[in-house]
Amino acid sequence: MNKRMNIGLLGFGTVGTGVLQIIQDHQDKLVHQLGCGVDVKKILVSDIEKKRDVNVAPEQLTLDPQEILDDPEIDVVVEVMGGIDDARSYIRHALENNKHVVTANKDLMALHGSELLQLADKQNCDLFYEASVAGGIPILRTLVEGLASDRITKMMGIVNGTTNYILTKMSKEGRMYDEVLKEAQALGYAEADPTADVEGLDAARKISILGTLGFSMNLDLNDVSVKGITDVTSADLHYCDQLGYTMKLVGIANRCGDKVEVSVQPALVPHEHPLASVDDEYNAVYVYGEAVGETMFYGAGAGQLPTATAVVSDLVEVLKNKRLGVNGNSVVIPQFDKKLKTDEEIYSKYFLRIHAKDIPGTFASLTSLFNEYGVSLEKILQVPLSEGTLAEIIVVTHAVSKKNYDTVLEKLKSAGVVVEVKSSYRVEGEMKK
Amino acid sequence: MNKRMNIGLLGFGTVGTGVLQIIQDHQDKLVHQLGCGVDVKKILVSDIEKKRDVNVAPEQLTLDPQEILDDPEIDVVVEVMGGIDDARSYIRHALENNKHVVTANKDLMALHGSELLQLADKQNCDLFYEASVAGGIPILRTLVEGLASDRITKMMGIVNGTTNYILTKMSKEGRMYDEVLKEAQALGYAEADPTADVEGLDAARKISILGTLGFSMNLDLNDVSVKGITDVTSADLHYCDQLGYTMKLVGIANRCGDKVEVSVQPALVPHEHPLASVDDEYNAVYVYGEAVGETMFYGAGAGQLPTATAVVSDLVEVLKNKRLGVNGNSVVIPQFDKKLKTDEEIYSKYFLRIHAKDIPGTFASLTSLFNEYGVSLEKILQVPLSEGTLAEIIVVTHAVSKKNYDTVLEKLKSAGVVVEVKSSYRVEGEMKK
């Protein structure tokens, strides 16, 4: 039996506490898997005195990151402090000292993942970040290993629990956005400042990480077109349900040939699509591979234990690799040049809801505008509004280029018969291809 | 750049052909992942002359397994021939010659997995079998790695595409079993002799493999209590839908403390459970871990490319291990003694449908019988039958021990007011755990 292995923790919030707890509770299992025990030697905290919910000795805590980053006895650094600048510099420092790194930091990996992976590769170190995407779902591992011999052409993910909770409650209970948001905040599903969630930024970070790995192409946050859920209304949800769709905030990464498109937006999926029944705060990532076809991975996207479990799974992998002397071999560096689709090349179906004058000829003048830009319609729903002079018109288009669709949207705004363009959403997942 | 690596294929049916095709089509990707190319040196076939759909040279084919098993140049043997006795003896022979093995053979792994894994471990060889459970879903890898630091307490799987297709069509289209079975046979989703599928045996093999791995306990096929779908009627499906459930043929592996229960049966899951929306020929495995909570993995369960992809993913793993010199480390041997729950310890809710005399006092005499054995009821539905003198009574019980429930079932058969016990199913997945 070899010596025990030492790790250092950067950060001791919810996730850090969970990681320590799991390591303490599972020593037997760790010894079985690794052939040696694991000790958390040092933990970087911002307050030494603070009372902790977990069994920790005062000498395990430090205010000084160097005590971890420069300690030759520490084999692996686990970064669960969050934030960008300090985390980045500590991880760089750790890698430069030939320490392996496990991180749960999606903000950091979405912004500087490529740089850090390059450094890890150069240093022959492991850098794992499973917990950064969807805590309870081992999706990164699956993309790297399970689908290794396939070619992935599409990923669609419900990767933000807060917005999925809000949309689920709005859809199923007919409630208003503001009210459900408040409830989500009270339940701890949404932050006091929910901007990053509801504006789609959190989901954008995750889909950029997924796209980078799945397509082996260095996609960053700026490549993701982002739209959040703050404008979604009960009326939209009502009509989308009526037409057979469920609205979800989805991150989409599409590949066609060697060109890709990455976006986040509320989109409509058919009721029978596997993503449609992913409810409440749950996450799921749907992957289409040329060989395996449709697959979907479902689970808790966040939470202390799911996230800490993902971190510890990565840690076990790193430690196994270390005992085998094969660290650094699993670092995956994007191998293809980035090529983004133009708006002419992004094809999609759309749901469009407008208020128009309820007079003869309205629909004819709309369809002639659609026709002009090659937009053909698959579904049409027209209902008179209670006001009497207005009609609610909802159409679902056939697939059309984003360029043409956006042009039509613009033209509609100034079309005489249109009073207001109420909403417009992508429709996804219709072909079970 | 090192020498190329050689593999031998045992069997050249649908899956074997797919494996060869993928290896031929993905040489670039394989070189990138492995640092060397991969050649299929020899393929064991039963007919050398047969015309093949894939590019293969006559000298690659052989009728003699020794040409593969005893060839020192062959590093890995891929068994895709199926069957038990020959496959077992060839795999043993390969392992004894220190060759690594990838197999897609669930029948073999369910019956002799433990023996073969022990041998692989002794020989320091890899033995991977991802394709044996649910082709397109990397579930075994996930159990071993992704959930490595969690404790799994429940697995529920829709692991047979044929029966899922039949139940989906019966449920959604109100069609009869025989008619849908014929259609499934015509479409190639069901075999000419569908017994292994419809009687639940195929699912039993898979859940025994999942249970063995997830609980690290040597469960074999005889430990699985099995019931198929041949008795399921349209009326059952109608009432289960009406009460809010979807019927699925599920393999269940439950752990409570150190005792387990493994079974396959048509069971009812609530409409909102993630398994309920797994339709048609798709498979899904739902896993509950103490830390990560609910996860589910969805995808194609069979088919040439999904299965071949799983085989090639395993192969890539073996070849990576070989280049790293770490083969045999990933072989997982059950570490706990097998302890099966008794009927007193298996708790479940049940759906029960009976025909009873439509006379005053019927329900009272039923409930007094239920009461006697501690069976309490959660849902009750009583409708008069068109015959006039009979009532259709459907109840859903609260959780009760299998022992008590079975006793009540027996007593019901001889109770004066009961004309016939029509059907009885487990109800699962009600608590979200």
PDB file of N, CA and C in Angstrom, chain A residues 22 26 29 32-33 136 138 141-142 145-151 274 277 280 282 291-292 294-300 305-306 309 312-313 324 326 329 335 432, chain B residues 22 26 29 32-33 136 138 141-142 144-151 274 277 282 291-292 294-300 305-306 309 312-313 324 326 329 335 432:
ATOM      1  N   ILE A  22     -17.561  14.346   1.155  1.00  0.00           N
ATOM      2  CA  ILE A  22     -17.546  13.096   0.377  1.00  0.00           C
ATOM      3  C   ILE A  22     -16.221  12.364   0.562  1.00  0.00           C
ATOM      4  N   HIS A  26     -16.132   8.644   2.177  1.00  0.00           N
ATOM      5  CA  HIS A  26     -15.906   7.541   1.232  1.00  0.00           C
ATOM      6  C   HIS A  26     -14.464   7.059   1.221  1.00  0.00           C
ATOM      7  N   LYS A  29     -14.068   3.455  -0.025  1.00  0.00           N
ATOM      8  CA  LYS A  29     -14.284   3.294  -1.460  1.00  0.00           C
ATOM      9  C   LYS A  29     -13.096   3.882  -2.243  1.00  0.00           C
ATOM     10  N   HIS A  32     -10.261   1.545  -2.131  1.00  0.00           N
ATOM     11  CA  HIS A  32     -10.497   0.424  -3.035  1.00  0.00           C
ATOM     12  C   HIS A  32     -10.197   0.786  -4.487  1.00  0.00           C
ATOM     13  N   GLN A  33     -10.620   2.018  -4.871  1.00  0.00           N
ATOM     14  CA  GLN A  33     -10.430   2.410  -6.271  1.00  0.00           C
ATOM     15  C   GLN A  33      -8.994   2.804  -6.593  1.00  0.00           C
ATOM     16  N   GLY A 136     -24.851  17.065 -11.952  1.00  0.00           N
ATOM     17  CA  GLY A 136     -25.168  15.664 -11.743  1.00  0.00           C
ATOM     18  C   GLY A 136     -25.090  14.798 -12.989  1.00  0.00           C
ATOM     19  N   PRO A 138     -22.731  13.317 -15.991  1.00  0.00           N
ATOM     20  CA  PRO A 138     -21.350  13.190 -16.475  1.00  0.00           C
ATOM     21  C   PRO A 138     -21.264  13.361 -17.989  1.00  0.00           C
ATOM     22  N   ARG A 141     -17.440  13.790 -19.782  1.00  0.00           N
ATOM     23  CA  ARG A 141     -16.830  12.467 -19.876  1.00  0.00           C
ATOM     24  C   ARG A 141     -17.448  11.656 -21.014  1.00  0.00           C
ATOM     25  N   THR A 142     -18.780  11.747 -21.124  1.00  0.00           N
ATOM     26  CA  THR A 142     -19.478  11.009 -22.168  1.00  0.00           C
ATOM     27  C   THR A 142     -19.074  11.502 -23.552  1.00  0.00           C
ATOM     28  N   GLU A 145     -15.379  10.245 -24.053  1.00  0.00           N
ATOM     29  CA  GLU A 145     -15.100   8.804 -24.106  1.00  0.00           C
ATOM     30  C   GLU A 145     -16.199   7.990 -24.754  1.00  0.00           C
ATOM     31  N   GLY A 146     -17.418   8.151 -24.237  1.00  0.00           N
ATOM     32  CA  GLY A 146     -18.505   7.273 -24.670  1.00  0.00           C
ATOM     33  C   GLY A 146     -18.812   7.416 -26.146  1.00  0.00           C
ATOM     34  N   LEU A 147     -18.691   8.632 -26.650  1.00  0.00           N
ATOM     35  CA  LEU A 147     -19.035   8.858 -28.048  1.00  0.00           C
ATOM     36  C   LEU A 147     -17.777   9.050 -28.888  1.00  0.00           C
ATOM     37  N   ALA A 148     -16.662   8.503 -28.372  1.00  0.00           N
ATOM     38  CA  ALA A 148     -15.356   8.743 -28.991  1.00  0.00           C
ATOM     39  C   ALA A 148     -15.318   8.388 -30.465  1.00  0.00           C
ATOM     40  N   SER A 149     -16.034   7.346 -30.843  1.00  0.00           N
ATOM     41  CA  SER A 149     -15.912   6.920 -32.230  1.00  0.00           C
ATOM     42  C   SER A 149     -17.112   7.374 -33.058  1.00  0.00           C
ATOM     43  N   ASP A 150     -17.810   8.381 -32.571  1.00  0.00           N
ATOM     44  CA  ASP A 150     -18.963   8.892 -33.309  1.00  0.00           C
ATOM     45  C   ASP A 150     -18.638  10.317 -33.774  1.00  0.00           C
ATOM     46  N   ARG A 151     -19.507  10.869 -34.593  1.00  0.00           N
ATOM     47  CA  ARG A 151     -19.370  12.255 -35.008  1.00  0.00           C
ATOM     48  C   ARG A 151     -20.626  12.986 -34.555  1.00  0.00           C
ATOM     49  N   PRO A 274     -37.802  14.294 -26.171  1.00  0.00           N
ATOM     50  CA  PRO A 274     -37.340  13.963 -24.807  1.00  0.00           C
ATOM     51  C   PRO A 274     -37.055  15.195 -23.939  1.00  0.00           C
ATOM     52  N   SER A 277     -40.065  16.905 -21.544  1.00  0.00           N
ATOM     53  CA  SER A 277     -40.513  16.456 -20.220  1.00  0.00           C
ATOM     54  C   SER A 277     -39.449  16.630 -19.142  1.00  0.00           C
ATOM     55  N   ASP A 280     -39.046  21.330 -13.988  1.00  0.00           N
ATOM     56  CA  ASP A 280     -38.567  21.936 -12.749  1.00  0.00           C
ATOM     57  C   ASP A 280     -37.086  22.338 -12.868  1.00  0.00           C
ATOM     58  N   TYR A 282     -34.530  20.499 -13.130  1.00  0.00           N
ATOM     59  CA  TYR A 282     -33.654  19.499 -13.751  1.00  0.00           C
ATOM     60  C   TYR A 282     -33.002  20.007 -15.034  1.00  0.00           C
ATOM     61  N   ALA A 291     -23.636   8.160 -35.653  1.00  0.00           N
ATOM     62  CA  ALA A 291     -23.770   6.711 -35.487  1.00  0.00           C
ATOM     63  C   ALA A 291     -24.798   6.350 -34.412  1.00  0.00           C
ATOM     64  N   VAL A 292     -24.694   6.921 -33.235  1.00  0.00           N
ATOM     65  CA  VAL A 292     -25.597   6.470 -32.164  1.00  0.00           C
ATOM     66  C   VAL A 292     -26.987   7.060 -32.273  1.00  0.00           C
ATOM     67  N   GLU A 294     -30.003   9.554 -31.504  1.00  0.00           N
ATOM     68  CA  GLU A 294     -30.391  10.407 -30.385  1.00  0.00           C
ATOM     69  C   GLU A 294     -29.981   9.829 -29.046  1.00  0.00           C
ATOM     70  N   THR A 295     -29.357  10.632 -28.214  1.00  0.00           N
ATOM     71  CA  THR A 295     -29.160  10.239 -26.822  1.00  0.00           C
ATOM     72  C   THR A 295     -29.504  11.439 -25.957  1.00  0.00           C
ATOM     73  N   MET A 296     -29.859  11.188 -24.716  1.00  0.00           N
ATOM     74  CA  MET A 296     -30.108  12.295 -23.807  1.00  0.00           C
ATOM     75  C   MET A 296     -29.634  11.926 -22.412  1.00  0.00           C
ATOM     76  N   PHE A 297     -29.063  12.892 -21.718  1.00  0.00           N
ATOM     77  CA  PHE A 297     -28.537  12.690 -20.380  1.00  0.00           C
ATOM     78  C   PHE A 297     -29.239  13.662 -19.448  1.00  0.00           C
ATOM     79  N   TYR A 298     -29.869  13.126 -18.430  1.00  0.00           N
ATOM     80  CA  TYR A 298     -30.779  13.886 -17.579  1.00  0.00           C
ATOM     81  C   TYR A 298     -30.303  13.846 -16.139  1.00  0.00           C
ATOM     82  N   GLY A 299     -30.426  14.932 -15.414  1.00  0.00           N
ATOM     83  CA  GLY A 299     -30.085  14.901 -13.995  1.00  0.00           C
ATOM     84  C   GLY A 299     -30.141  16.270 -13.362  1.00  0.00           C
ATOM     85  N   ALA A 300     -29.721  16.315 -12.101  1.00  0.00           N
ATOM     86  CA  ALA A 300     -29.661  17.583 -11.402  1.00  0.00           C
ATOM     87  C   ALA A 300     -28.525  18.396 -11.998  1.00  0.00           C
ATOM     88  N   LEU A 305     -24.422  18.464  -3.472  1.00  0.00           N
ATOM     89  CA  LEU A 305     -23.910  17.107  -3.622  1.00  0.00           C
ATOM     90  C   LEU A 305     -23.678  16.700  -5.075  1.00  0.00           C
ATOM     91  N   PRO A 306     -24.610  16.983  -5.997  1.00  0.00           N
ATOM     92  CA  PRO A 306     -24.310  16.643  -7.391  1.00  0.00           C
ATOM     93  C   PRO A 306     -23.014  17.295  -7.879  1.00  0.00           C
ATOM     94  N   THR A 309     -20.044  15.763  -6.132  1.00  0.00           N
ATOM     95  CA  THR A 309     -19.821  14.410  -6.642  1.00  0.00           C
ATOM     96  C   THR A 309     -19.076  14.436  -7.967  1.00  0.00           C
ATOM     97  N   VAL A 312     -15.502  15.186  -7.240  1.00  0.00           N
ATOM     98  CA  VAL A 312     -14.772  14.040  -6.685  1.00  0.00           C
ATOM     99  C   VAL A 312     -14.559  12.962  -7.754  1.00  0.00           C
ATOM    100  N   SER A 313     -15.525  12.794  -8.671  1.00  0.00           N
ATOM    101  CA  SER A 313     -15.316  11.839  -9.765  1.00  0.00           C
ATOM    102  C   SER A 313     -14.118  12.242 -10.606  1.00  0.00           C
ATOM    103  N   LEU A 324      -1.144   5.617 -12.116  1.00  0.00           N
ATOM    104  CA  LEU A 324      -0.752   4.889 -13.326  1.00  0.00           C
ATOM    105  C   LEU A 324       0.340   5.610 -14.099  1.00  0.00           C
ATOM    106  N   VAL A 326      -0.064   8.343 -15.959  1.00  0.00           N
ATOM    107  CA  VAL A 326      -0.529   8.735 -17.295  1.00  0.00           C
ATOM    108  C   VAL A 326      -1.246  10.078 -17.293  1.00  0.00           C
ATOM    109  N   ASN A 329      -2.698  12.807 -20.417  1.00  0.00           N
ATOM    110  CA  ASN A 329      -3.125  12.174 -21.664  1.00  0.00           C
ATOM    111  C   ASN A 329      -4.586  12.420 -21.975  1.00  0.00           C
ATOM    112  N   GLN A 335      -9.161  20.530 -31.981  1.00  0.00           N
ATOM    113  CA  GLN A 335      -8.280  20.219 -33.109  1.00  0.00           C
ATOM    114  C   GLN A 335      -8.726  20.833 -34.430  1.00  0.00           C
ATOM    115  N   LYS A 432     -37.269  13.736 -35.861  1.00  0.00           N
ATOM    116  CA  LYS A 432     -36.520  12.713 -35.113  1.00  0.00           C
ATOM    117  C   LYS A 432     -35.561  12.121 -36.121  1.00  0.00           C
TER     118      LYS A 432
ATOM    119  N   ILE B  22     -16.801   1.382 -39.200  1.00  0.00           N
ATOM    120  CA  ILE B  22     -16.405   2.545 -38.387  1.00  0.00           C
ATOM    121  C   ILE B  22     -14.885   2.661 -38.324  1.00  0.00           C
ATOM    122  N   HIS B  26     -13.013   5.957 -39.767  1.00  0.00           N
ATOM    123  CA  HIS B  26     -12.510   6.898 -38.766  1.00  0.00           C
ATOM    124  C   HIS B  26     -11.025   6.739 -38.485  1.00  0.00           C
ATOM    125  N   LYS B  29      -9.404   9.930 -37.073  1.00  0.00           N
ATOM    126  CA  LYS B  29      -9.772  10.211 -35.694  1.00  0.00           C
ATOM    127  C   LYS B  29      -9.086   9.218 -34.750  1.00  0.00           C
ATOM    128  N   HIS B  32      -5.571  10.184 -34.307  1.00  0.00           N
ATOM    129  CA  HIS B  32      -5.476  11.340 -33.417  1.00  0.00           C
ATOM    130  C   HIS B  32      -5.607  10.934 -31.953  1.00  0.00           C
ATOM    131  N   GLN B  33      -6.532  10.011 -31.679  1.00  0.00           N
ATOM    132  CA  GLN B  33      -6.759   9.631 -30.283  1.00  0.00           C
ATOM    133  C   GLN B  33      -5.692   8.690 -29.751  1.00  0.00           C
ATOM    134  N   GLY B 136     -26.646   2.391 -27.595  1.00  0.00           N
ATOM    135  CA  GLY B 136     -26.323   3.792 -27.802  1.00  0.00           C
ATOM    136  C   GLY B 136     -26.116   4.594 -26.539  1.00  0.00           C
ATOM    137  N   PRO B 138     -23.894   5.093 -23.143  1.00  0.00           N
ATOM    138  CA  PRO B 138     -22.686   4.651 -22.434  1.00  0.00           C
ATOM    139  C   PRO B 138     -22.933   4.516 -20.937  1.00  0.00           C
ATOM    140  N   ARG B 141     -19.952   2.640 -18.529  1.00  0.00           N
ATOM    141  CA  ARG B 141     -18.879   3.595 -18.294  1.00  0.00           C
ATOM    142  C   ARG B 141     -19.294   4.625 -17.249  1.00  0.00           C
ATOM    143  N   THR B 142     -20.531   5.088 -17.373  1.00  0.00           N
ATOM    144  CA  THR B 142     -21.035   6.089 -16.437  1.00  0.00           C
ATOM    145  C   THR B 142     -21.103   5.534 -15.024  1.00  0.00           C
ATOM    146  N   VAL B 144     -19.312   3.160 -13.788  1.00  0.00           N
ATOM    147  CA  VAL B 144     -17.972   2.914 -13.257  1.00  0.00           C
ATOM    148  C   VAL B 144     -17.250   4.221 -12.941  1.00  0.00           C
ATOM    149  N   GLU B 145     -17.355   5.181 -13.853  1.00  0.00           N
ATOM    150  CA  GLU B 145     -16.533   6.377 -13.708  1.00  0.00           C
ATOM    151  C   GLU B 145     -17.292   7.597 -13.213  1.00  0.00           C
ATOM    152  N   GLY B 146     -18.358   7.924 -13.943  1.00  0.00           N
ATOM    153  CA  GLY B 146     -19.040   9.182 -13.661  1.00  0.00           C
ATOM    154  C   GLY B 146     -19.639   9.228 -12.267  1.00  0.00           C
ATOM    155  N   LEU B 147     -20.094   8.085 -11.800  1.00  0.00           N
ATOM    156  CA  LEU B 147     -20.725   8.068 -10.487  1.00  0.00           C
ATOM    157  C   LEU B 147     -19.806   7.405  -9.460  1.00  0.00           C
ATOM    158  N   ALA B 148     -18.503   7.450  -9.757  1.00  0.00           N
ATOM    159  CA  ALA B 148     -17.536   6.708  -8.936  1.00  0.00           C
ATOM    160  C   ALA B 148     -17.598   7.083  -7.467  1.00  0.00           C
ATOM    161  N   SER B 149     -17.892   8.327  -7.161  1.00  0.00           N
ATOM    162  CA  SER B 149     -17.837   8.733  -5.760  1.00  0.00           C
ATOM    163  C   SER B 149     -19.237   8.842  -5.161  1.00  0.00           C
ATOM    164  N   ASP B 150     -20.190   8.189  -5.795  1.00  0.00           N
ATOM    165  CA  ASP B 150     -21.550   8.226  -5.282  1.00  0.00           C
ATOM    166  C   ASP B 150     -21.925   6.809  -4.832  1.00  0.00           C
ATOM    167  N   ARG B 151     -23.062   6.708  -4.169  1.00  0.00           N
ATOM    168  CA  ARG B 151     -23.574   5.392  -3.806  1.00  0.00           C
ATOM    169  C   ARG B 151     -24.924   5.229  -4.488  1.00  0.00           C
ATOM    170  N   PRO B 274     -39.495  10.744 -15.661  1.00  0.00           N
ATOM    171  CA  PRO B 274     -38.724  10.799 -16.911  1.00  0.00           C
ATOM    172  C   PRO B 274     -38.821   9.528 -17.754  1.00  0.00           C
ATOM    173  N   SER B 277     -41.806   9.117 -20.666  1.00  0.00           N
ATOM    174  CA  SER B 277     -41.814   9.658 -22.031  1.00  0.00           C
ATOM    175  C   SER B 277     -40.751   9.023 -22.918  1.00  0.00           C
ATOM    176  N   TYR B 282     -36.937   3.243 -28.159  1.00  0.00           N
ATOM    177  CA  TYR B 282     -35.844   3.821 -27.374  1.00  0.00           C
ATOM    178  C   TYR B 282     -35.675   3.143 -26.020  1.00  0.00           C
ATOM    179  N   ALA B 291     -25.838  10.886  -3.715  1.00  0.00           N
ATOM    180  CA  ALA B 291     -25.335  12.253  -3.856  1.00  0.00           C
ATOM    181  C   ALA B 291     -25.932  12.969  -5.062  1.00  0.00           C
ATOM    182  N   VAL B 292     -25.875  12.359  -6.233  1.00  0.00           N
ATOM    183  CA  VAL B 292     -26.326  13.098  -7.420  1.00  0.00           C
ATOM    184  C   VAL B 292     -27.833  13.136  -7.569  1.00  0.00           C
ATOM    185  N   GLU B 294     -31.417  12.066  -8.938  1.00  0.00           N
ATOM    186  CA  GLU B 294     -31.926  11.411 -10.137  1.00  0.00           C
ATOM    187  C   GLU B 294     -31.095  11.725 -11.364  1.00  0.00           C
ATOM    188  N   THR B 295     -30.730  10.692 -12.109  1.00  0.00           N
ATOM    189  CA  THR B 295     -30.172  10.921 -13.439  1.00  0.00           C
ATOM    190  C   THR B 295     -30.836   9.927 -14.379  1.00  0.00           C
ATOM    191  N   MET B 296     -30.833  10.274 -15.660  1.00  0.00           N
ATOM    192  CA  MET B 296     -31.362   9.321 -16.629  1.00  0.00           C
ATOM    193  C   MET B 296     -30.564   9.418 -17.906  1.00  0.00           C
ATOM    194  N   PHE B 297     -30.338   8.280 -18.531  1.00  0.00           N
ATOM    195  CA  PHE B 297     -29.565   8.199 -19.754  1.00  0.00           C
ATOM    196  C   PHE B 297     -30.439   7.565 -20.819  1.00  0.00           C
ATOM    197  N   TYR B 298     -30.603   8.264 -21.914  1.00  0.00           N
ATOM    198  CA  TYR B 298     -31.587   7.918 -22.933  1.00  0.00           C
ATOM    199  C   TYR B 298     -30.908   7.710 -24.276  1.00  0.00           C
ATOM    200  N   GLY B 299     -31.361   6.747 -25.044  1.00  0.00           N
ATOM    201  CA  GLY B 299     -30.808   6.595 -26.387  1.00  0.00           C
ATOM    202  C   GLY B 299     -31.308   5.338 -27.067  1.00  0.00           C
ATOM    203  N   ALA B 300     -30.707   5.077 -28.232  1.00  0.00           N
ATOM    204  CA  ALA B 300     -31.070   3.874 -28.962  1.00  0.00           C
ATOM    205  C   ALA B 300     -30.496   2.680 -28.214  1.00  0.00           C
ATOM    206  N   LEU B 305     -25.419   0.616 -35.930  1.00  0.00           N
ATOM    207  CA  LEU B 305     -24.433   1.648 -35.656  1.00  0.00           C
ATOM    208  C   LEU B 305     -24.298   1.979 -34.171  1.00  0.00           C
ATOM    209  N   PRO B 306     -25.414   2.138 -33.425  1.00  0.00           N
ATOM    210  CA  PRO B 306     -25.235   2.377 -31.990  1.00  0.00           C
ATOM    211  C   PRO B 306     -24.424   1.269 -31.309  1.00  0.00           C
ATOM    212  N   THR B 309     -20.835   1.393 -32.481  1.00  0.00           N
ATOM    213  CA  THR B 309     -20.170   2.555 -31.893  1.00  0.00           C
ATOM    214  C   THR B 309     -19.734   2.267 -30.463  1.00  0.00           C
ATOM    215  N   VAL B 312     -16.711   0.086 -30.622  1.00  0.00           N
ATOM    216  CA  VAL B 312     -15.493   0.801 -31.006  1.00  0.00           C
ATOM    217  C   VAL B 312     -15.033   1.742 -29.876  1.00  0.00           C
ATOM    218  N   SER B 313     -15.977   2.329 -29.123  1.00  0.00           N
ATOM    219  CA  SER B 313     -15.580   3.166 -27.987  1.00  0.00           C
ATOM    220  C   SER B 313     -14.806   2.342 -26.962  1.00  0.00           C
ATOM    221  N   LEU B 324      -0.719   3.125 -23.083  1.00  0.00           N
ATOM    222  CA  LEU B 324      -0.273   3.681 -21.808  1.00  0.00           C
ATOM    223  C   LEU B 324       0.282   2.604 -20.889  1.00  0.00           C
ATOM    224  N   VAL B 326      -1.517   0.365 -19.213  1.00  0.00           N
ATOM    225  CA  VAL B 326      -2.316   0.248 -17.993  1.00  0.00           C
ATOM    226  C   VAL B 326      -3.512  -0.685 -18.160  1.00  0.00           C
ATOM    227  N   ASN B 329      -6.442  -2.475 -15.410  1.00  0.00           N
ATOM    228  CA  ASN B 329      -6.769  -1.662 -14.235  1.00  0.00           C
ATOM    229  C   ASN B 329      -8.238  -1.290 -14.178  1.00  0.00           C
ATOM    230  N   GLN B 335     -17.320  -6.437  -5.373  1.00  0.00           N
ATOM    231  CA  GLN B 335     -16.582  -6.474  -4.109  1.00  0.00           C
ATOM    232  C   GLN B 335     -17.451  -6.810  -2.897  1.00  0.00           C
ATOM    233  N   LYS B 432     -39.939  10.915  -5.898  1.00  0.00           N
ATOM    234  CA  LYS B 432     -38.831  11.256  -6.785  1.00  0.00           C
ATOM    235  C   LYS B 432     -37.563  10.736  -6.135  1.00  0.00           C
TER     236      LYS B 432
END
